[in-house]
CSV table of C-alpha atoms and ligand atoms in Angstrom, one decimal:
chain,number,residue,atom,x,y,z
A,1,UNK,CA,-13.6,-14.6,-14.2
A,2,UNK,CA,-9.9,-14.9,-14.4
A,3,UNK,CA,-8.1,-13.5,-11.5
A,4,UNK,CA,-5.7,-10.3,-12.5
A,5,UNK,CA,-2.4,-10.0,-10.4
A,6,UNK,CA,-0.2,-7.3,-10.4
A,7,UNK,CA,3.2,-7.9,-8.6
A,8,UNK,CA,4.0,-5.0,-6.7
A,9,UNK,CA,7.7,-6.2,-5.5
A,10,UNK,CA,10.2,-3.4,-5.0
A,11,UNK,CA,12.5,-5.8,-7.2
A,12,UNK,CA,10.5,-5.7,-10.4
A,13,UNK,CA,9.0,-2.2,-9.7
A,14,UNK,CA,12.6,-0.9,-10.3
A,15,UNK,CA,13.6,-3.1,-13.3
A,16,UNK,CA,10.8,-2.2,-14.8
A,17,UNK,CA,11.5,1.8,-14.5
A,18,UNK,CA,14.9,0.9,-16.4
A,19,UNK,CA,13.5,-0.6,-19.3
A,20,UNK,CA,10.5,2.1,-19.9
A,21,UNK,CA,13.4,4.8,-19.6
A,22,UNK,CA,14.0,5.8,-23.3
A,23,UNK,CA,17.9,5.4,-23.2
A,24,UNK,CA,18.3,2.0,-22.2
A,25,UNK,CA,19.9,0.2,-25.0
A,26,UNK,CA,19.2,-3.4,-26.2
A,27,UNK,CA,22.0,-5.3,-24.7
A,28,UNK,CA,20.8,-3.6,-20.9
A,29,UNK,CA,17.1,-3.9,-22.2
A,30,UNK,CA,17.2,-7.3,-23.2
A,31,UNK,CA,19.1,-8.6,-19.8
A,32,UNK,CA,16.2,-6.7,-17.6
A,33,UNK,CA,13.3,-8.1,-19.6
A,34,UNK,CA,14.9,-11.7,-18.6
A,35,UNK,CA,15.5,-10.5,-15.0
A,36,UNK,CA,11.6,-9.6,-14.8
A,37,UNK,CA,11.0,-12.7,-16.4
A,38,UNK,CA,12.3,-14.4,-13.6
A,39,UNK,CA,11.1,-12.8,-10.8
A,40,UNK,CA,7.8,-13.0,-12.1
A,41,UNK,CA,8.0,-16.9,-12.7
A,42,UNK,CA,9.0,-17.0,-9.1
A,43,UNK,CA,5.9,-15.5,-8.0
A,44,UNK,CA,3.6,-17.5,-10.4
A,45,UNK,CA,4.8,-20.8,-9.3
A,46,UNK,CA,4.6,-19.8,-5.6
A,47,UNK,CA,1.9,-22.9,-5.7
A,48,UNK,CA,2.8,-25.8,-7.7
A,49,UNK,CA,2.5,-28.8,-6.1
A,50,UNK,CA,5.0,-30.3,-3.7
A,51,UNK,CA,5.3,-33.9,-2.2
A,52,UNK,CA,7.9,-35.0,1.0
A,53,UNK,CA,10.6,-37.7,-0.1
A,54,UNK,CA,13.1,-38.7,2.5
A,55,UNK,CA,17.2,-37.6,1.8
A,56,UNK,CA,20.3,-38.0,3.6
A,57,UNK,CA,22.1,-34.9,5.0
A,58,UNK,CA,25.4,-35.2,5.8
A,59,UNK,CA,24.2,-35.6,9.0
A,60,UNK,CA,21.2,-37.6,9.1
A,61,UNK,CA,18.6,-39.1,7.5
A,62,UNK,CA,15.4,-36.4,6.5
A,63,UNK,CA,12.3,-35.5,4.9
A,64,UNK,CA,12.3,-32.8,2.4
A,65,UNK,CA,10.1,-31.5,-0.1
A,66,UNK,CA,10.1,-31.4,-3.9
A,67,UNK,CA,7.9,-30.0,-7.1
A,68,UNK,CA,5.5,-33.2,-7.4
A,69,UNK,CA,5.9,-33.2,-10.8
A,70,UNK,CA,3.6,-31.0,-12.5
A,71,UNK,CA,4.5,-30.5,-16.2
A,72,UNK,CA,4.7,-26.9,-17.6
A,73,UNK,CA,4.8,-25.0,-20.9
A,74,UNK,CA,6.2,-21.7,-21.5
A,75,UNK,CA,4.4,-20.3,-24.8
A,76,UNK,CA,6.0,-17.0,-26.1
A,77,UNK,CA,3.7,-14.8,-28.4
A,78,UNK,CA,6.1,-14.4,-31.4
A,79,UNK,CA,8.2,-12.6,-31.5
A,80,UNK,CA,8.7,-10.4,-28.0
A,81,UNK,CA,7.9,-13.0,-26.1
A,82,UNK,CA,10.7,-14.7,-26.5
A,83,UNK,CA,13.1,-12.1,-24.6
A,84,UNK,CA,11.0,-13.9,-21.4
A,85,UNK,CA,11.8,-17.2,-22.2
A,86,UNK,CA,15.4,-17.6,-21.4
A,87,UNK,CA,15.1,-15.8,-17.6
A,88,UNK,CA,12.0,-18.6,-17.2
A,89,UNK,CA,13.6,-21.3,-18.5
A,90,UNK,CA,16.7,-20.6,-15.5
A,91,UNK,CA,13.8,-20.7,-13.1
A,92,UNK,CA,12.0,-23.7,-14.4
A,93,UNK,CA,14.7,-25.6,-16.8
A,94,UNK,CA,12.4,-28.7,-16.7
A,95,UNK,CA,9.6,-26.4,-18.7
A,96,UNK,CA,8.8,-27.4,-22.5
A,97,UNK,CA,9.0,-24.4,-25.1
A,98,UNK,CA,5.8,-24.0,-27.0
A,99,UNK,CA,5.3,-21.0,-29.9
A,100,UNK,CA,2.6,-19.3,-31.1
A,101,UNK,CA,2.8,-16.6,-34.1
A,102,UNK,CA,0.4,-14.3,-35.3
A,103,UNK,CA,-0.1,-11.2,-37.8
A,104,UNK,CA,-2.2,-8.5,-38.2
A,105,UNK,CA,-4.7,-9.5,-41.4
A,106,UNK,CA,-4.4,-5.6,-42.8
A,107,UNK,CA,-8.3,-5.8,-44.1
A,108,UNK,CA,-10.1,-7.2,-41.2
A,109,UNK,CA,-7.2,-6.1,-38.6
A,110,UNK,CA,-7.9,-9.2,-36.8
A,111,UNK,CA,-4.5,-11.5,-35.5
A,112,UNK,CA,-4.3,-14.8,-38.0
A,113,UNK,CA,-1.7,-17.4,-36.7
A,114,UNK,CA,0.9,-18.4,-38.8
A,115,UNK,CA,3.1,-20.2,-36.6
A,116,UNK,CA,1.5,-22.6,-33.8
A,117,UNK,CA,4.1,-25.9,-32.4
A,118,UNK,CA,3.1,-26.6,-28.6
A,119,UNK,CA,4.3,-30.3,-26.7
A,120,UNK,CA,2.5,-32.7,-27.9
A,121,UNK,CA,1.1,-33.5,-24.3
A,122,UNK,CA,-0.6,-30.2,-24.4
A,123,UNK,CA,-3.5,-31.3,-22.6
A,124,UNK,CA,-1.8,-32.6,-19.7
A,125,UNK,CA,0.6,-29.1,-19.0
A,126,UNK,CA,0.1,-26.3,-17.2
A,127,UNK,CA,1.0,-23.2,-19.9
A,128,UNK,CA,2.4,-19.9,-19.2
A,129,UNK,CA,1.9,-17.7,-22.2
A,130,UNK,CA,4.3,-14.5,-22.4
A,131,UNK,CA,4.1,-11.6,-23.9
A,132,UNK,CA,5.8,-8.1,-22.6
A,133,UNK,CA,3.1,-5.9,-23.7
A,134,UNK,CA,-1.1,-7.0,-22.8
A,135,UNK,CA,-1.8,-3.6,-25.6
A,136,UNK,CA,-5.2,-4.3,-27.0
A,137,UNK,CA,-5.7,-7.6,-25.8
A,138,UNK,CA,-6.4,-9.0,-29.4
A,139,UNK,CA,-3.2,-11.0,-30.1
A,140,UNK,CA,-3.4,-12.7,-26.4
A,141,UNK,CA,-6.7,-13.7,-27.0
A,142,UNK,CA,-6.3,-15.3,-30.1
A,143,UNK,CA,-3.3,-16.7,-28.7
A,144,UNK,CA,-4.8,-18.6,-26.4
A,145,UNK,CA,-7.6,-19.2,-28.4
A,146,UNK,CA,-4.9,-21.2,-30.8
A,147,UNK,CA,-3.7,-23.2,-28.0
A,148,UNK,CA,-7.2,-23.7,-26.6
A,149,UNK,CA,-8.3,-25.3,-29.9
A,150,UNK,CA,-5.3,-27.6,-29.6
A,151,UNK,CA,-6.4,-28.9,-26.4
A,152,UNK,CA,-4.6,-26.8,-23.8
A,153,UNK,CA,-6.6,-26.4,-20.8
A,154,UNK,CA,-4.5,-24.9,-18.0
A,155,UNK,CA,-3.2,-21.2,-19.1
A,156,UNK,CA,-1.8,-18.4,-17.2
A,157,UNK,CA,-0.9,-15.2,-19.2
A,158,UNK,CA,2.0,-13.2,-18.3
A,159,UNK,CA,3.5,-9.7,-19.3
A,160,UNK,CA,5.4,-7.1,-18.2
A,161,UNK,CA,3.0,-3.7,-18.7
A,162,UNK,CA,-0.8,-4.1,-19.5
A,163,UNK,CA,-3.0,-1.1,-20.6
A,164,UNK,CA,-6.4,-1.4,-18.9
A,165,UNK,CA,-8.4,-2.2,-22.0
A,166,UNK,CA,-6.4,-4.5,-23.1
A,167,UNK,CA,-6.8,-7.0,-19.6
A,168,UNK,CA,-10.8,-6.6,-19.8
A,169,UNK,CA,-10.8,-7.5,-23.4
A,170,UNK,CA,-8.7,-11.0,-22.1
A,171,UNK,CA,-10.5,-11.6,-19.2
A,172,UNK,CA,-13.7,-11.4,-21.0
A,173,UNK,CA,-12.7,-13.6,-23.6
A,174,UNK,CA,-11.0,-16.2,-21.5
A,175,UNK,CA,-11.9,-16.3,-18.0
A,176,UNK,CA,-10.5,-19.4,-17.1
A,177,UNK,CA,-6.9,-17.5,-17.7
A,178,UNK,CA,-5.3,-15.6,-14.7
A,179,UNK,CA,-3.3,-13.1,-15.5
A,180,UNK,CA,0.0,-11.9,-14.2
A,181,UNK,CA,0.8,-8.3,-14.7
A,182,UNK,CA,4.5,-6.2,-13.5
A,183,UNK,CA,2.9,-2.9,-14.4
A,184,UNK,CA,-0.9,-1.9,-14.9
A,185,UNK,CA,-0.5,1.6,-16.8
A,186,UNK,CA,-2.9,4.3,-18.4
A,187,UNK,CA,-4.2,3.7,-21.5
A,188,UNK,CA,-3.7,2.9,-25.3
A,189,UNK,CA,-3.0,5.9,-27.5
A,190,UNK,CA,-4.2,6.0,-30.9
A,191,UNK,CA,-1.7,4.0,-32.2
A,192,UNK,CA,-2.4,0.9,-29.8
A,193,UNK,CA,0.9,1.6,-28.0
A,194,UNK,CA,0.9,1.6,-23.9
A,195,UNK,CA,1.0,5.5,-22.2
A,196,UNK,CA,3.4,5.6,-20.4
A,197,UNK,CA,4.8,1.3,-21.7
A,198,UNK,CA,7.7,1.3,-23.1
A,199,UNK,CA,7.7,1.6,-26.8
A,200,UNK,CA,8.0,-1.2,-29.3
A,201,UNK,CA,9.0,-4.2,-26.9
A,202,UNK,CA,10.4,-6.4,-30.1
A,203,UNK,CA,12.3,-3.8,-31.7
A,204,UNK,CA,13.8,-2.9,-27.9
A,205,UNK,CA,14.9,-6.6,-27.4
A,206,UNK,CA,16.2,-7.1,-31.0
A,207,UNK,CA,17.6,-3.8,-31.9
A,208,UNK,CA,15.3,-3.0,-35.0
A,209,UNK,CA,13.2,-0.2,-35.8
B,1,LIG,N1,3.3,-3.7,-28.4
B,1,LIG,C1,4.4,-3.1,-27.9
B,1,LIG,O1,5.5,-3.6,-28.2
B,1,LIG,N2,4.3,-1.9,-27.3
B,1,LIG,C2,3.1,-1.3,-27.0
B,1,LIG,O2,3.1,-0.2,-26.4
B,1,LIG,C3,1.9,-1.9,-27.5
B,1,LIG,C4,2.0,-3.1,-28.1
């Protein structure tokens, strides 16, 4: 079974509070979700591979270390995961930019991609997917079952709230996925949004509604 973390730094516990609050606007909104981003990446990749090469200080001559040159992905889940990308990307600027997009079928209410263009080395990358919100866990399963079918192998999800349901429907249907959580909240309310969450995470990033 996948292993489920929930980052509990004081850092990210109070951005978070800022962009749940109802009055944050998108510009502030937008800027947080990227801060989060990043502090959550640095977390995530506390162990990727190092290896020792030898440098010169200004001083003398030293051995240092540096990543040993593990390959990464970011995937965002169209389209609110992209607000995560950019505070990743400062954190990791080597990482390759995969997307996966999906919609709701309105009969069967299942998730049916439309959009899927990962590296072409995807078999040999370690993937972070993102998504704010882990809702009813439906669109990040099918996510992953998009790049999966691709030949990914190595996938960490990512978001910023989960609702409980939501992380036992993904962990059941891919346990080979750990999965990286700011906020672990109550519930799903009978309109599939988070209680307390945020609201509508791609209208708060993009300024629609
Ligand atoms: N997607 C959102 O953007 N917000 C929710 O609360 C649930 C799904």
């Amino acid at each position: 079974m996948g292993k489920v973390h929930v980052f509990d730094h004081p850092l990210i516990q109070h951005k978070l509070t800022f962009i749940r609050k109802a009055d944050t606007g998108t510009k502030e909104f937008r800027e947080l979700v990227n801060e989060l981003a990043t502090l959550m990446a640095f977390e995530i990749t506390r162990d990727l591979p190092t290896q020792e090469i030898t440098i010169q200080t200004p001083v003398c001559e030293a051995k240092s270390r540096i990543l040993a040159g593990k390959k990464l992905g970011i995937v965002p889940i169209l389209r609110a995961g992209i607000g995560m990308v950019d505070g990743i990307i400062d954190l990791i600027p080597a990482a390759k930019v995969g997307h996966v997009g999906l919609f709701r079928d309105p009969e069967t209410l299942k998730p049916v991609e439309y959009f899927v263009k990962l590296p072409s080395d995807v078999s040999e990358r370690e993937f972070i997917v993102v998504d704010p919100m882990l809702a009813t866990g439906g669109t990040a399963v099918e996510a992953i079952n998009s790049m999966k079918k691709r030949g990914a192998v190595n996938i960490k999800f990512m978001c910023l709230v989960a609702a409980p349901e939501g992380v036992e429907v993904l962990t059941k249907a891919h346990p080979d996925v750990d999965v990286y959580i700011a906020a672990l909240d109550e519930k799903l309310d009978e309109h599939g949004y988070i209680v307390p969450g945020l609201g509508d995470a791609g209208d708060r990033l993009f300024g629609t509604k």
